[in-house]
CSV table of C-alpha atoms in Angstrom, one decimal:
chain,number,residue,atom,x,y,z
A,45,MET,CA,59.8,-41.8,-33.2
A,46,LYS,CA,55.7,-40.8,-33.9
A,47,HIS,CA,54.9,-37.2,-33.0
A,48,THR,CA,51.5,-36.5,-31.5
A,49,PRO,CA,49.8,-33.5,-33.3
A,50,LEU,CA,50.7,-31.8,-30.5
A,51,SER,CA,54.5,-32.6,-29.8
A,52,ALA,CA,56.0,-29.8,-31.7
A,53,VAL,CA,53.6,-27.4,-29.6
A,54,HIS,CA,55.0,-28.5,-26.4
A,55,GLU,CA,58.4,-28.6,-27.4
A,56,LYS,CA,57.6,-24.6,-27.9
A,57,MET,CA,56.5,-23.9,-25.0
A,58,GLY,CA,59.6,-25.1,-23.8
A,59,ALA,CA,58.3,-28.7,-22.3
A,60,ARG,CA,61.4,-31.4,-21.8
A,61,MET,CA,60.1,-33.9,-24.4
A,62,VAL,CA,61.2,-37.9,-23.6
A,63,GLU,CA,59.9,-40.9,-25.7
A,64,PHE,CA,56.6,-42.8,-24.4
A,65,ALA,CA,55.1,-45.8,-25.9
A,66,GLY,CA,57.0,-44.4,-29.1
A,67,PHE,CA,55.8,-40.7,-29.1
A,68,ALA,CA,57.5,-37.7,-28.4
A,69,MET,CA,55.9,-36.8,-25.4
A,70,PRO,CA,56.3,-33.7,-22.4
A,71,VAL,CA,57.6,-35.1,-19.7
A,72,GLN,CA,57.5,-31.9,-17.7
A,73,TYR,CA,57.0,-28.0,-18.5
A,74,THR,CA,58.1,-26.5,-15.7
A,75,GLY,CA,58.3,-28.6,-13.1
A,76,ILE,CA,56.6,-32.2,-11.7
A,77,ILE,CA,56.1,-30.6,-8.1
A,78,GLU,CA,54.4,-27.3,-9.8
A,79,GLU,CA,52.4,-28.7,-12.2
A,80,HIS,CA,51.2,-31.6,-9.6
A,81,THR,CA,49.9,-28.8,-7.5
A,82,ALA,CA,48.6,-27.2,-10.1
A,83,VAL,CA,46.4,-30.2,-11.2
A,84,ARG,CA,45.2,-30.6,-7.0
A,85,THR,CA,44.8,-27.1,-6.6
A,86,LYS,CA,43.2,-25.5,-10.0
A,87,ALA,CA,43.5,-27.3,-13.4
A,88,GLY,CA,46.3,-28.8,-15.1
A,89,LEU,CA,45.6,-29.6,-19.4
A,90,PHE,CA,47.4,-33.0,-20.6
A,91,ASP,CA,47.9,-34.2,-24.5
A,92,LEU,CA,47.1,-37.5,-24.6
A,93,PHE,CA,46.6,-38.2,-28.3
A,94,HIS,CA,49.0,-42.0,-27.7
A,95,MET,CA,46.0,-43.3,-25.8
A,96,GLY,CA,44.3,-46.2,-28.3
A,97,GLU,CA,41.0,-45.5,-29.1
A,98,PHE,CA,38.9,-48.8,-30.9
A,99,TRP,CA,35.3,-49.2,-31.3
A,100,LEU,CA,33.6,-52.2,-31.4
A,101,THR,CA,30.4,-52.5,-33.0
A,102,GLY,CA,27.4,-54.3,-34.4
A,103,PRO,CA,24.8,-57.1,-33.0
A,104,ASP,CA,27.3,-59.1,-30.9
A,105,ALA,CA,29.4,-56.3,-29.5
A,106,LEU,CA,28.1,-56.1,-26.3
A,107,LYS,CA,28.5,-60.1,-26.4
A,108,ASN,CA,32.2,-60.0,-27.1
A,109,VAL,CA,32.7,-57.0,-24.6
A,110,GLN,CA,31.7,-59.0,-22.2
A,111,LYS,CA,33.8,-61.7,-22.8
A,112,VAL,CA,36.7,-59.9,-22.9
A,113,VAL,CA,36.6,-57.6,-20.2
A,114,THR,CA,36.0,-58.5,-16.2
A,115,GLN,CA,33.3,-55.8,-15.7
A,116,ASP,CA,30.1,-56.3,-16.6
A,117,ALA,CA,29.0,-53.7,-19.7
A,118,GLU,CA,25.7,-55.0,-19.2
A,119,ALA,CA,25.0,-53.6,-16.5
A,120,LEU,CA,26.1,-50.2,-17.9
A,121,SER,CA,23.5,-47.5,-18.9
A,122,ASP,CA,23.4,-46.2,-22.2
A,123,ARG,CA,26.8,-43.3,-22.4
A,124,GLN,CA,28.2,-44.6,-19.1
A,125,ILE,CA,32.0,-45.6,-18.6
A,126,ALA,CA,33.6,-48.5,-16.9
A,127,TYR,CA,37.1,-49.1,-15.9
A,128,THR,CA,38.3,-52.7,-16.6
A,129,PRO,CA,40.9,-54.7,-16.6
A,130,MET,CA,40.9,-57.3,-19.9
A,131,CYS,CA,42.3,-61.1,-18.8
A,132,ARG,CA,43.3,-63.9,-20.4
A,133,PRO,CA,41.8,-66.8,-19.5
A,134,ASP,CA,44.9,-67.7,-17.2
A,135,GLY,CA,43.5,-64.2,-15.0
A,136,SER,CA,46.6,-62.7,-16.3
A,137,ILE,CA,46.0,-58.9,-17.2
A,138,VAL,CA,46.4,-58.0,-21.3
A,139,ASP,CA,45.4,-54.4,-19.7
A,140,ASP,CA,43.6,-51.9,-18.1
A,141,LEU,CA,41.3,-49.9,-20.5
A,142,LEU,CA,38.0,-47.4,-20.1
A,143,VAL,CA,35.0,-49.3,-21.9
A,144,TYR,CA,32.2,-46.6,-23.2
A,145,ARG,CA,28.9,-47.3,-23.6
A,146,TRP,CA,26.6,-45.9,-26.2
A,147,ASN,CA,23.7,-48.7,-26.8
A,148,ALA,CA,24.5,-52.4,-27.0
A,149,GLU,CA,25.8,-52.6,-30.3
A,150,LYS,CA,28.2,-49.7,-30.4
A,151,PHE,CA,31.4,-49.5,-27.6
A,152,LEU,CA,34.6,-47.6,-27.9
A,153,LEU,CA,37.6,-49.0,-26.3
A,154,VAL,CA,40.4,-46.7,-24.9
A,155,VAL,CA,43.5,-48.7,-24.0
A,156,ASN,CA,47.0,-47.8,-23.2
A,157,ALA,CA,49.5,-46.6,-25.1
A,158,SER,CA,51.8,-49.0,-24.9
A,159,ASN,CA,49.9,-52.2,-25.3
A,160,MET,CA,47.8,-50.7,-28.4
A,161,LYS,CA,49.2,-53.2,-30.5
A,162,LYS,CA,49.0,-56.0,-28.5
A,163,ASP,CA,45.3,-55.3,-27.0
A,164,PHE,CA,43.9,-54.9,-30.8
A,165,ASP,CA,45.4,-58.1,-31.9
A,166,TRP,CA,44.6,-59.7,-28.8
A,167,ILE,CA,40.6,-58.4,-28.7
A,168,LYS,CA,40.5,-59.4,-32.3
A,169,SER,CA,41.6,-63.1,-31.8
A,170,GLN,CA,38.1,-63.1,-29.5
A,171,LEU,CA,35.7,-61.7,-31.0
A,172,SER,CA,32.8,-63.7,-32.8
A,173,GLY,CA,29.4,-63.3,-34.9
A,174,THR,CA,28.6,-60.4,-36.3
A,175,TYR,CA,30.5,-57.1,-35.4
A,176,GLU,CA,32.8,-54.5,-36.6
A,177,PHE,CA,35.9,-53.7,-35.0
A,178,GLU,CA,38.2,-50.7,-35.9
A,179,ASP,CA,41.8,-49.0,-34.7
A,180,HIS,CA,40.8,-45.1,-34.8
A,181,SER,CA,43.8,-44.1,-32.9
A,182,ASP,CA,45.7,-42.3,-35.3
A,183,ARG,CA,42.4,-40.0,-36.3
A,184,THR,CA,41.4,-39.5,-32.9
A,185,GLY,CA,42.7,-36.4,-30.6
A,186,LEU,CA,42.5,-37.0,-26.9
A,187,ILE,CA,43.2,-33.9,-24.3
A,188,ALA,CA,42.1,-34.2,-20.6
A,189,ILE,CA,41.4,-31.0,-18.5
A,190,GLN,CA,41.8,-31.9,-14.4
A,191,GLY,CA,41.7,-30.2,-11.2
A,192,PRO,CA,38.8,-28.4,-8.9
A,193,ASN,CA,38.7,-25.6,-11.7
A,194,ALA,CA,38.3,-27.8,-15.1
A,195,GLN,CA,34.4,-27.8,-15.0
A,196,GLU,CA,34.2,-24.2,-14.6
A,197,ILE,CA,36.9,-23.8,-17.3
A,198,LEU,CA,35.8,-25.8,-20.1
A,199,GLN,CA,32.2,-24.7,-19.7
A,200,LYS,CA,33.5,-21.4,-20.8
A,201,LEU,CA,33.6,-22.9,-24.5
A,202,THR,CA,30.4,-25.2,-24.4
A,203,ARG,CA,26.6,-24.9,-24.0
A,204,GLN,CA,26.5,-28.7,-22.9
A,205,ASN,CA,25.6,-28.4,-19.3
A,206,LEU,CA,28.6,-30.1,-17.5
A,207,LYS,CA,27.0,-30.2,-14.3
A,208,ALA,CA,24.7,-32.8,-15.7
A,209,ILE,CA,27.2,-35.2,-16.2
A,210,LYS,CA,28.0,-37.6,-13.8
A,211,TYR,CA,31.4,-39.2,-13.1
A,212,TYR,CA,32.3,-42.0,-15.4
A,213,TRP,CA,29.5,-40.9,-17.6
A,214,PHE,CA,29.9,-39.4,-21.0
A,215,THR,CA,28.0,-36.9,-23.3
A,216,THR,CA,28.6,-35.6,-27.5
A,217,GLY,CA,28.5,-32.4,-28.0
A,218,LYS,CA,30.6,-29.3,-29.2
A,219,VAL,CA,33.3,-27.6,-27.5
A,220,ASN,CA,34.8,-24.3,-29.0
A,221,GLY,CA,32.8,-25.8,-32.2
A,222,VAL,CA,34.0,-28.8,-32.5
A,223,GLU,CA,31.6,-32.1,-31.9
A,224,MET,CA,33.1,-34.1,-29.2
A,225,ILE,CA,32.9,-37.0,-26.8
A,226,ILE,CA,33.1,-34.9,-23.2
A,227,SER,CA,34.1,-37.9,-20.7
A,228,ARG,CA,33.8,-36.8,-16.7
A,229,THR,CA,36.9,-39.3,-16.4
A,230,GLY,CA,40.7,-38.8,-15.8
A,231,TYR,CA,43.8,-40.3,-14.3
A,232,THR,CA,44.8,-38.1,-11.7
A,233,GLY,CA,42.2,-38.3,-8.5
A,234,GLU,CA,40.8,-35.0,-9.2
A,235,ASP,CA,37.2,-34.3,-11.2
A,236,GLY,CA,37.6,-33.0,-14.7
A,237,PHE,CA,36.8,-34.3,-18.2
A,238,GLU,CA,38.8,-36.6,-21.1
A,239,LEU,CA,37.8,-35.1,-24.6
A,240,TYR,CA,37.6,-37.0,-28.0
A,241,PHE,CA,37.6,-35.4,-31.2
A,242,PRO,CA,39.3,-35.5,-34.5
A,243,ALA,CA,43.0,-35.4,-34.4
A,244,GLU,CA,43.3,-32.5,-36.8
A,245,LYS,CA,41.4,-30.4,-34.3
A,246,SER,CA,44.5,-31.0,-31.6
A,247,GLU,CA,46.3,-27.8,-31.9
A,248,MET,CA,42.8,-25.2,-32.3
A,249,MET,CA,41.3,-27.2,-29.2
A,250,TRP,CA,44.5,-27.0,-27.1
A,251,GLN,CA,44.6,-23.1,-27.6
A,252,ALA,CA,41.3,-22.9,-26.8
A,253,LEU,CA,41.4,-24.3,-23.5
A,254,LEU,CA,44.6,-22.7,-22.3
A,255,GLU,CA,43.0,-19.6,-23.3
A,256,ALA,CA,39.8,-20.2,-21.3
A,257,GLY,CA,41.7,-21.6,-18.3
A,258,LYS,CA,44.4,-18.7,-18.2
A,259,ASP,CA,42.5,-16.8,-15.6
A,260,HIS,CA,41.5,-20.3,-13.5
A,261,GLY,CA,45.5,-21.0,-13.1
A,262,LEU,CA,45.1,-23.9,-15.9
A,263,VAL,CA,48.9,-25.2,-16.8
A,264,PRO,CA,49.9,-27.6,-19.3
A,265,VAL,CA,51.0,-31.0,-17.5
A,266,GLY,CA,53.4,-33.6,-18.9
A,267,LEU,CA,53.8,-37.1,-17.7
A,268,GLY,CA,56.2,-36.9,-14.4
A,269,ALA,CA,52.7,-35.3,-12.8
A,270,ARG,CA,50.5,-37.6,-14.5
A,271,ASP,CA,52.3,-40.8,-13.0
A,272,THR,CA,52.6,-38.6,-9.4
A,273,LEU,CA,48.9,-38.0,-9.5
A,274,ARG,CA,47.8,-41.0,-10.3
A,275,LEU,CA,49.8,-42.9,-7.7
A,276,GLU,CA,48.6,-40.6,-5.0
A,277,ALA,CA,45.4,-41.9,-6.2
A,278,ARG,CA,46.1,-45.6,-6.4
A,279,LEU,CA,45.0,-45.8,-10.2
A,280,MET,CA,46.9,-48.5,-11.6
A,281,LEU,CA,49.9,-48.1,-14.1
A,282,TYR,CA,50.1,-51.1,-16.6
A,283,GLY,CA,53.4,-52.6,-16.2
A,284,ASN,CA,53.7,-51.5,-13.0
A,285,ASP,CA,51.1,-52.1,-10.6
A,286,ILE,CA,49.4,-54.8,-13.1
A,287,SER,CA,50.6,-56.7,-15.7
A,288,ASP,CA,51.3,-60.2,-17.9
A,289,GLN,CA,52.3,-61.3,-14.6
A,290,THR,CA,49.4,-60.7,-12.1
A,291,THR,CA,45.6,-60.9,-11.9
A,292,PRO,CA,42.5,-58.1,-11.0
A,293,ILE,CA,41.9,-60.5,-7.7
A,294,GLU,CA,46.0,-59.8,-6.8
A,295,ALA,CA,46.1,-56.4,-7.6
A,296,ASN,CA,43.0,-55.4,-5.6
A,297,LEU,CA,40.6,-54.8,-8.0
A,298,ASP,CA,38.3,-57.2,-6.8
A,299,TRP,CA,35.4,-54.8,-7.5
A,300,THR,CA,36.1,-54.3,-11.2
A,301,VAL,CA,35.3,-58.4,-11.7
A,302,LYS,CA,31.9,-59.1,-12.2
A,303,PHE,CA,31.5,-62.9,-11.4
A,304,ALA,CA,27.5,-62.5,-11.6
A,305,LYS,CA,27.5,-62.0,-15.0
A,306,GLY,CA,28.5,-65.3,-16.3
A,307,PRO,CA,31.5,-66.5,-17.4
A,308,PHE,CA,34.1,-64.2,-19.2
A,309,ASN,CA,38.3,-64.3,-20.1
A,310,GLY,CA,39.7,-65.3,-16.8
A,311,SER,CA,36.7,-66.0,-14.3
A,312,GLU,CA,37.4,-69.7,-13.2
A,313,VAL,CA,41.1,-68.6,-12.6
A,314,LEU,CA,39.6,-65.6,-10.8
A,315,LYS,CA,36.3,-66.7,-9.2
A,316,LYS,CA,39.2,-69.5,-7.6
A,317,GLN,CA,41.6,-66.7,-6.4
A,318,LYS,CA,38.9,-64.8,-4.8
A,319,GLU,CA,37.7,-67.8,-3.0
A,320,ALA,CA,41.5,-69.7,-1.8
A,321,GLY,CA,43.0,-66.2,-1.8
A,322,THR,CA,46.3,-65.2,-3.4
A,323,THR,CA,49.9,-66.2,-2.7
A,324,LYS,CA,50.8,-62.0,-3.5
A,325,THR,CA,48.6,-59.0,-3.1
A,326,LEU,CA,48.7,-55.0,-3.9
A,327,VAL,CA,49.4,-53.0,-1.0
A,328,GLY,CA,50.3,-49.2,-0.7
A,329,PHE,CA,52.8,-48.3,2.0
A,330,GLU,CA,55.0,-45.2,3.3
A,331,MET,CA,58.6,-44.7,4.0
A,332,GLY,CA,59.9,-42.2,6.3
A,333,LYS,CA,62.4,-39.5,5.2
A,334,GLY,CA,65.2,-40.8,2.9
A,335,PRO,CA,65.2,-42.2,-0.5
A,336,ALA,CA,61.8,-42.6,-2.4
A,337,PRO,CA,60.6,-46.4,-3.3
A,338,ARG,CA,60.8,-46.9,-6.9
A,339,HIS,CA,59.4,-49.7,-9.4
A,340,GLY,CA,61.6,-53.4,-9.2
A,341,TYR,CA,63.0,-52.4,-5.8
A,342,ALA,CA,62.7,-55.6,-3.5
A,343,ILE,CA,60.6,-55.9,-0.7
A,344,PHE,CA,61.9,-57.8,2.6
A,345,SER,CA,60.7,-59.0,5.7
A,346,GLN,CA,62.4,-61.0,8.2
A,347,GLY,CA,65.6,-61.3,6.0
A,348,LYS,CA,63.9,-63.1,2.8
A,349,ASN,CA,62.9,-61.6,0.0
A,350,VAL,CA,59.1,-61.7,-0.2
A,351,GLY,CA,57.6,-58.8,-2.3
A,352,GLU,CA,58.7,-55.9,-5.2
A,353,VAL,CA,57.6,-52.4,-5.2
A,354,THR,CA,56.0,-51.7,-8.0
A,355,SER,CA,55.2,-47.9,-8.4
A,356,GLY,CA,56.7,-45.5,-5.4
A,357,THR,CA,57.7,-41.8,-5.4
A,358,MET,CA,57.9,-38.7,-3.1
A,359,SER,CA,54.7,-37.8,-3.1
A,360,PRO,CA,53.9,-33.7,-3.9
A,361,THR,CA,50.9,-33.7,-1.6
A,362,LEU,CA,51.4,-35.7,1.6
A,363,GLN,CA,54.8,-34.9,1.3
A,364,LYS,CA,56.2,-37.9,2.1
A,365,ASN,CA,57.8,-41.4,0.6
A,366,ILE,CA,54.7,-43.4,-0.8
A,367,GLY,CA,54.5,-46.5,-2.9
A,368,LEU,CA,52.8,-50.0,-4.1
A,369,GLY,CA,54.3,-53.2,-3.6
A,370,TYR,CA,53.1,-56.9,-4.1
A,371,VAL,CA,53.8,-58.3,-0.6
A,372,PRO,CA,52.3,-62.2,0.3
A,373,PRO,CA,49.0,-61.7,2.2
A,374,THR,CA,50.2,-62.0,5.8
A,375,LEU,CA,51.9,-58.7,5.4
A,376,LYS,CA,48.9,-57.2,3.9
A,377,ALA,CA,46.7,-55.5,7.1
A,378,ILE,CA,47.4,-51.7,7.6
A,379,ASP,CA,50.1,-50.9,9.8
A,380,SER,CA,52.1,-54.1,8.5
A,381,THR,CA,55.9,-53.6,8.3
A,382,PHE,CA,58.3,-54.8,6.1
A,383,GLU,CA,62.0,-53.4,4.7
A,384,VAL,CA,62.8,-52.1,0.6
A,385,GLU,CA,66.2,-52.5,-0.3
A,386,ILE,CA,67.9,-49.6,-1.4
A,387,ARG,CA,70.8,-49.8,-3.4
A,388,GLY,CA,72.1,-52.3,-0.7
A,389,LYS,CA,70.2,-50.7,2.2
A,390,MET,CA,67.2,-51.8,4.1
A,391,TYR,CA,64.7,-49.1,5.1
A,392,PRO,CA,61.6,-49.4,7.1
A,393,ALA,CA,58.1,-49.5,5.7
A,394,LYS,CA,54.3,-49.5,6.8
A,395,VAL,CA,51.3,-50.8,5.4
A,396,ILE,CA,48.7,-47.4,5.0
A,397,PRO,CA,45.2,-47.0,3.7
A,398,THR,CA,44.9,-46.7,-0.2
A,399,PRO,CA,44.1,-44.2,-2.0
A,400,PHE,CA,47.1,-42.1,-0.4
A,401,TYR,CA,44.9,-39.2,-1.8
A,402,THR,CA,40.9,-38.3,-2.0
A,403,ARG,CA,39.7,-35.1,-3.4
A,404,LYS,CA,36.9,-33.6,-1.7
A,405,LYS,CA,33.5,-33.9,-3.3
A,406,ASP,CA,31.3,-31.0,-4.2
A,407,LYS,CA,33.4,-28.1,-3.1
B,143,MET,CA,75.2,-20.2,-14.8
B,144,VAL,CA,78.7,-20.9,-14.6
B,145,PRO,CA,80.4,-19.3,-11.8
B,146,SER,CA,84.0,-18.2,-12.2
B,147,ASN,CA,85.4,-19.5,-9.1
B,148,CYS,CA,85.0,-22.8,-9.3
B,149,LYS,CA,85.9,-26.0,-11.4
B,150,TYR,CA,83.9,-28.0,-13.3
B,151,THR,CA,83.5,-31.8,-14.0
B,152,LYS,CA,82.0,-33.6,-17.7
B,153,ASP,CA,79.0,-35.1,-15.1
B,154,HIS,CA,78.4,-31.7,-14.2
B,155,GLU,CA,79.6,-31.0,-10.7
B,156,TRP,CA,81.2,-28.5,-9.6
B,157,ALA,CA,84.3,-27.9,-6.9
B,158,ARG,CA,85.7,-24.9,-5.5
B,159,LEU,CA,89.2,-24.5,-3.7
B,160,GLU,CA,88.7,-23.3,-0.1
B,161,GLY,CA,92.5,-23.7,1.2
B,162,GLU,CA,93.2,-27.3,1.4
B,163,LYS,CA,89.5,-28.5,0.9
B,164,VAL,CA,87.5,-29.1,-2.1
B,165,VAL,CA,83.8,-27.8,-1.8
B,166,VAL,CA,81.7,-29.5,-4.3
B,167,GLY,CA,77.8,-29.7,-5.7
B,168,VAL,CA,76.2,-30.2,-9.1
B,169,THR,CA,75.6,-27.7,-11.4
B,170,ASP,CA,72.7,-25.3,-12.2
B,171,PHE,CA,72.7,-27.1,-15.6
B,172,ALA,CA,72.2,-30.7,-13.9
B,173,ALA,CA,69.7,-29.5,-11.4
B,174,LYS,CA,67.9,-28.2,-14.1
B,175,GLN,CA,68.0,-31.6,-15.9
B,176,LEU,CA,67.2,-33.4,-12.5
B,177,GLY,CA,63.9,-31.7,-11.9
B,178,ASP,CA,62.7,-31.3,-8.6
B,179,ILE,CA,64.9,-33.0,-6.5
B,180,VAL,CA,63.6,-34.7,-3.2
B,181,PHE,CA,66.6,-36.5,-1.6
B,182,VAL,CA,70.3,-36.3,-1.7
B,183,ASP,CA,72.7,-38.8,-0.1
B,184,ILE,CA,75.6,-37.2,1.3
B,185,PRO,CA,78.5,-39.4,2.2
B,186,GLN,CA,79.2,-39.8,5.7
B,187,LEU,CA,82.0,-37.7,7.3
B,188,GLY,CA,85.1,-39.5,6.9
B,189,THR,CA,84.2,-41.3,4.0
B,190,LYS,CA,87.2,-41.8,1.3
B,191,VAL,CA,86.2,-41.1,-1.8
B,192,GLU,CA,87.5,-41.1,-5.4
B,193,ALA,CA,87.6,-38.8,-8.5
B,194,GLY,CA,85.3,-39.9,-10.9
B,195,LYS,CA,83.9,-42.5,-8.7
B,196,THR,CA,80.3,-42.4,-7.0
B,197,MET,CA,80.4,-40.4,-4.0
B,198,GLY,CA,76.6,-39.8,-3.6
B,199,VAL,CA,72.8,-40.3,-5.5
B,200,ILE,CA,70.6,-37.3,-6.3
B,201,GLU,CA,66.8,-38.2,-6.4
B,202,SER,CA,64.5,-36.1,-8.4
B,203,VAL,CA,60.7,-37.0,-8.6
B,204,LYS,CA,61.2,-39.0,-11.6
B,205,THR,CA,64.7,-39.9,-11.5
B,206,VAL,CA,67.9,-41.6,-9.6
B,207,SER,CA,71.1,-39.8,-10.6
B,208,ASP,CA,74.9,-41.1,-9.0
B,209,MET,CA,76.7,-38.4,-8.1
B,210,TYR,CA,80.6,-38.4,-8.9
B,211,ALA,CA,83.4,-37.0,-6.5
B,212,PRO,CA,84.9,-34.4,-8.8
B,213,VAL,CA,88.4,-34.8,-6.5
B,214,SER,CA,89.9,-37.7,-4.2
B,215,GLY,CA,89.8,-37.5,-0.6
B,216,LYS,CA,88.2,-37.6,2.6
B,217,VAL,CA,84.8,-35.8,3.5
B,218,VAL,CA,85.0,-33.6,6.4
B,219,ALA,CA,81.9,-31.9,5.9
B,220,ARG,CA,78.4,-32.6,4.7
B,221,ASN,CA,75.5,-30.0,3.7
B,222,GLU,CA,72.9,-31.4,6.3
B,223,ALA,CA,70.8,-28.4,5.5
B,224,ILE,CA,69.9,-30.2,1.9
B,225,GLU,CA,68.8,-33.6,4.0
B,226,GLY,CA,65.6,-31.1,5.3
B,227,ASP,CA,65.3,-29.3,2.1
B,228,PRO,CA,66.5,-31.2,-0.9
B,229,ALA,CA,65.3,-28.2,-3.3
B,230,LEU,CA,67.7,-26.1,-2.2
B,231,VAL,CA,70.1,-27.6,-4.8
B,232,ASN,CA,67.6,-26.5,-7.3
B,233,GLN,CA,67.3,-22.7,-5.5
B,234,ASP,CA,70.6,-22.1,-5.3
B,235,PRO,CA,73.1,-25.0,-6.5
B,236,PHE,CA,76.5,-23.1,-6.2
B,237,GLY,CA,75.3,-21.7,-2.7
B,238,LYS,CA,73.2,-23.2,-0.1
B,239,GLY,CA,73.0,-26.3,-2.3
B,240,TRP,CA,76.6,-27.5,-1.8
B,241,ILE,CA,76.7,-31.0,-1.2
B,242,ALA,CA,80.1,-31.9,0.6
B,243,GLU,CA,83.4,-30.8,1.8
B,244,ILE,CA,86.5,-32.8,0.6
B,245,GLU,CA,90.2,-32.8,2.1
B,246,LEU,CA,92.2,-33.1,-1.2
B,247,ALA,CA,94.5,-35.7,-1.5
B,248,ASN,CA,96.0,-34.8,-4.4
B,249,PRO,CA,96.1,-30.8,-5.7
B,250,ALA,CA,97.2,-31.9,-9.0
B,251,GLU,CA,93.7,-33.9,-9.7
B,252,PHE,CA,91.9,-30.3,-8.9
B,253,ASP,CA,94.0,-28.6,-11.3
B,254,ARG,CA,92.6,-31.3,-14.2
B,255,LEU,CA,89.1,-30.1,-13.9
B,256,MET,CA,87.6,-28.4,-16.6
B,257,THR,CA,87.5,-24.5,-16.1
B,258,PRO,CA,84.8,-22.4,-16.4
B,259,LYS,CA,85.4,-21.9,-20.1
B,260,GLU,CA,85.4,-25.4,-21.0
B,261,TYR,CA,82.5,-26.6,-18.7
B,262,GLU,CA,80.7,-23.8,-20.7
B,263,GLU,CA,81.5,-25.9,-24.0
B,264,HIS,CA,81.1,-29.0,-22.6
B,265,VAL,CA,77.3,-27.9,-21.7
B,266,ALA,CA,76.6,-26.3,-25.2
B,267,THR,CA,77.6,-29.6,-26.9
B,268,SER,CA,75.4,-31.5,-24.7
B,269,GLY,CA,72.3,-30.8,-26.6
B,270,HIS,CA,71.2,-27.7,-24.7
C-alpha cells in the first residue's frame, strides 16, 4: 500500500484508515455525519494527494485536449477550469477529470486516483503532433478546503485576493509562503478551494490550514463524508455512477458534451444518443425510512428488473435516504416510482430533482 | 467499555440474562467500528433466531453489517426506539440502544458465551 505524505499525520490525529486506490487514506476522523455537517456549515480539510496530475504541453496541446475530452477547451479562457468526461470512440467513459487551461499550449489534467494508470496510457495512445505529456502525481500535493468558511480561512494565509477567483477558475500564488495553484473547485457542493503544491510541503500546509481554521470550525474530513457530500450535490463517482459501461448522455452529463467544437472521441455515438435517446438514464431518487439504497442494488418496475442503483446513502443534510441509479427513460420523469430490492425485499422509491442539495449562493 | 453483567460473542454482540429472557445488542466496540448507525433491521416479534446465525442488519452511513443472534430462541421484544433514532445504538449501546429480547431456547447456550474478561481479551487482539 502506498502512503500519502499525510498518512502518518492522519493516523496520529486518530483517523480510521482504509486502503483506497492503493493509498492509505482516512475514511473518518470523528464520524462521517459530524464531518459532513462541518463542511456544510463551517469548513472541512481534505488530503487528496492520491489524485492524478498530468501535464500536457506544447504547440499541439490544445488540439489533443480537444480530441480526448468532451468539453470545449478552446472556449475556456486562460486560467479557467472545466469538468469533463473523457470518452472512447464508442462513447464509453474512460474517466471524468478537471481540465485546467493555462494557455493553448499548457494544460493540467486532474484525474481519479483509481484510474491513474488507465488514463495515462489511454491519453498517451491518443496524442499526436508536437507535445509533452508528463505524470506529476507523485510529486504533487493536493489539499482541499471546502465549506462556507473556506475563503475566510484561506485568506489568512495568502495575499492573493481570493474573492476575485470565480468558481471553476484558478490562479497561482503563495499560500503560507509556498507557491501553488489556487483553484476554486471542489467535490462537496460547497464553495471552496483545491490547492496544488510540491508534495514535500504537505504536512506544513496541512498544519498551517488547520491552525488558520481552528476558530472557524475547520475540521479534517475523511473519504466517508467526501462520498456523502458529493452524492448530495449529484457529483459523479467514477466506478459507481459512470464507468466503462456508460456514456455522458446516459449519465445526464449532456452539458459537458460540446458537439459544436467539431469531432472528438465519442462524438458520433454521443450525437446519435442525444438525438435518438438512450435505453437507460441516470436519475436521482428518494426512499422512505428504512434501509439505505446502495451501489449495486437492483431496481424493479412492475416485477421486472429494469435497472441498478449506482450510489446511495442516508443523506446527513436532508435526513432521508437518497440514491442515483440507471432506469429506462420511461421512468425518468420527476415523481416516477419504482422499487429497490434490498436483501430480498422491495422498497418503494420516487424520482426527485437533483442535485439533492444546492448551497445558497452569496451568504 | 465492557459491562460485567453481560456475556459476549466474538462478533461483538452482547447478551444480558433477565429471568428466562436475554436482552441483546451490539457492543460499544462494534458501534464505534460501524460509525454513525442510520438503520437497524430488527427481527419481527415471534421470529425464531438461531445462535450464530443472522438475526438482523445494522447499517451505518458507510457499511451494511449482519447482526448475529448470541443465543437461539424466539424474539419477544424489539426496541422500536432505535427504529426512529438509530443513533441510540452509538450513544448508548448497552442501554437505550438495546436491539431485541429473546426467549431463551437453551440456557446452556448462554453459559457458553464469552465472559466479560474473555471478551476484553478478544477486543484487545482484534487489532485495536
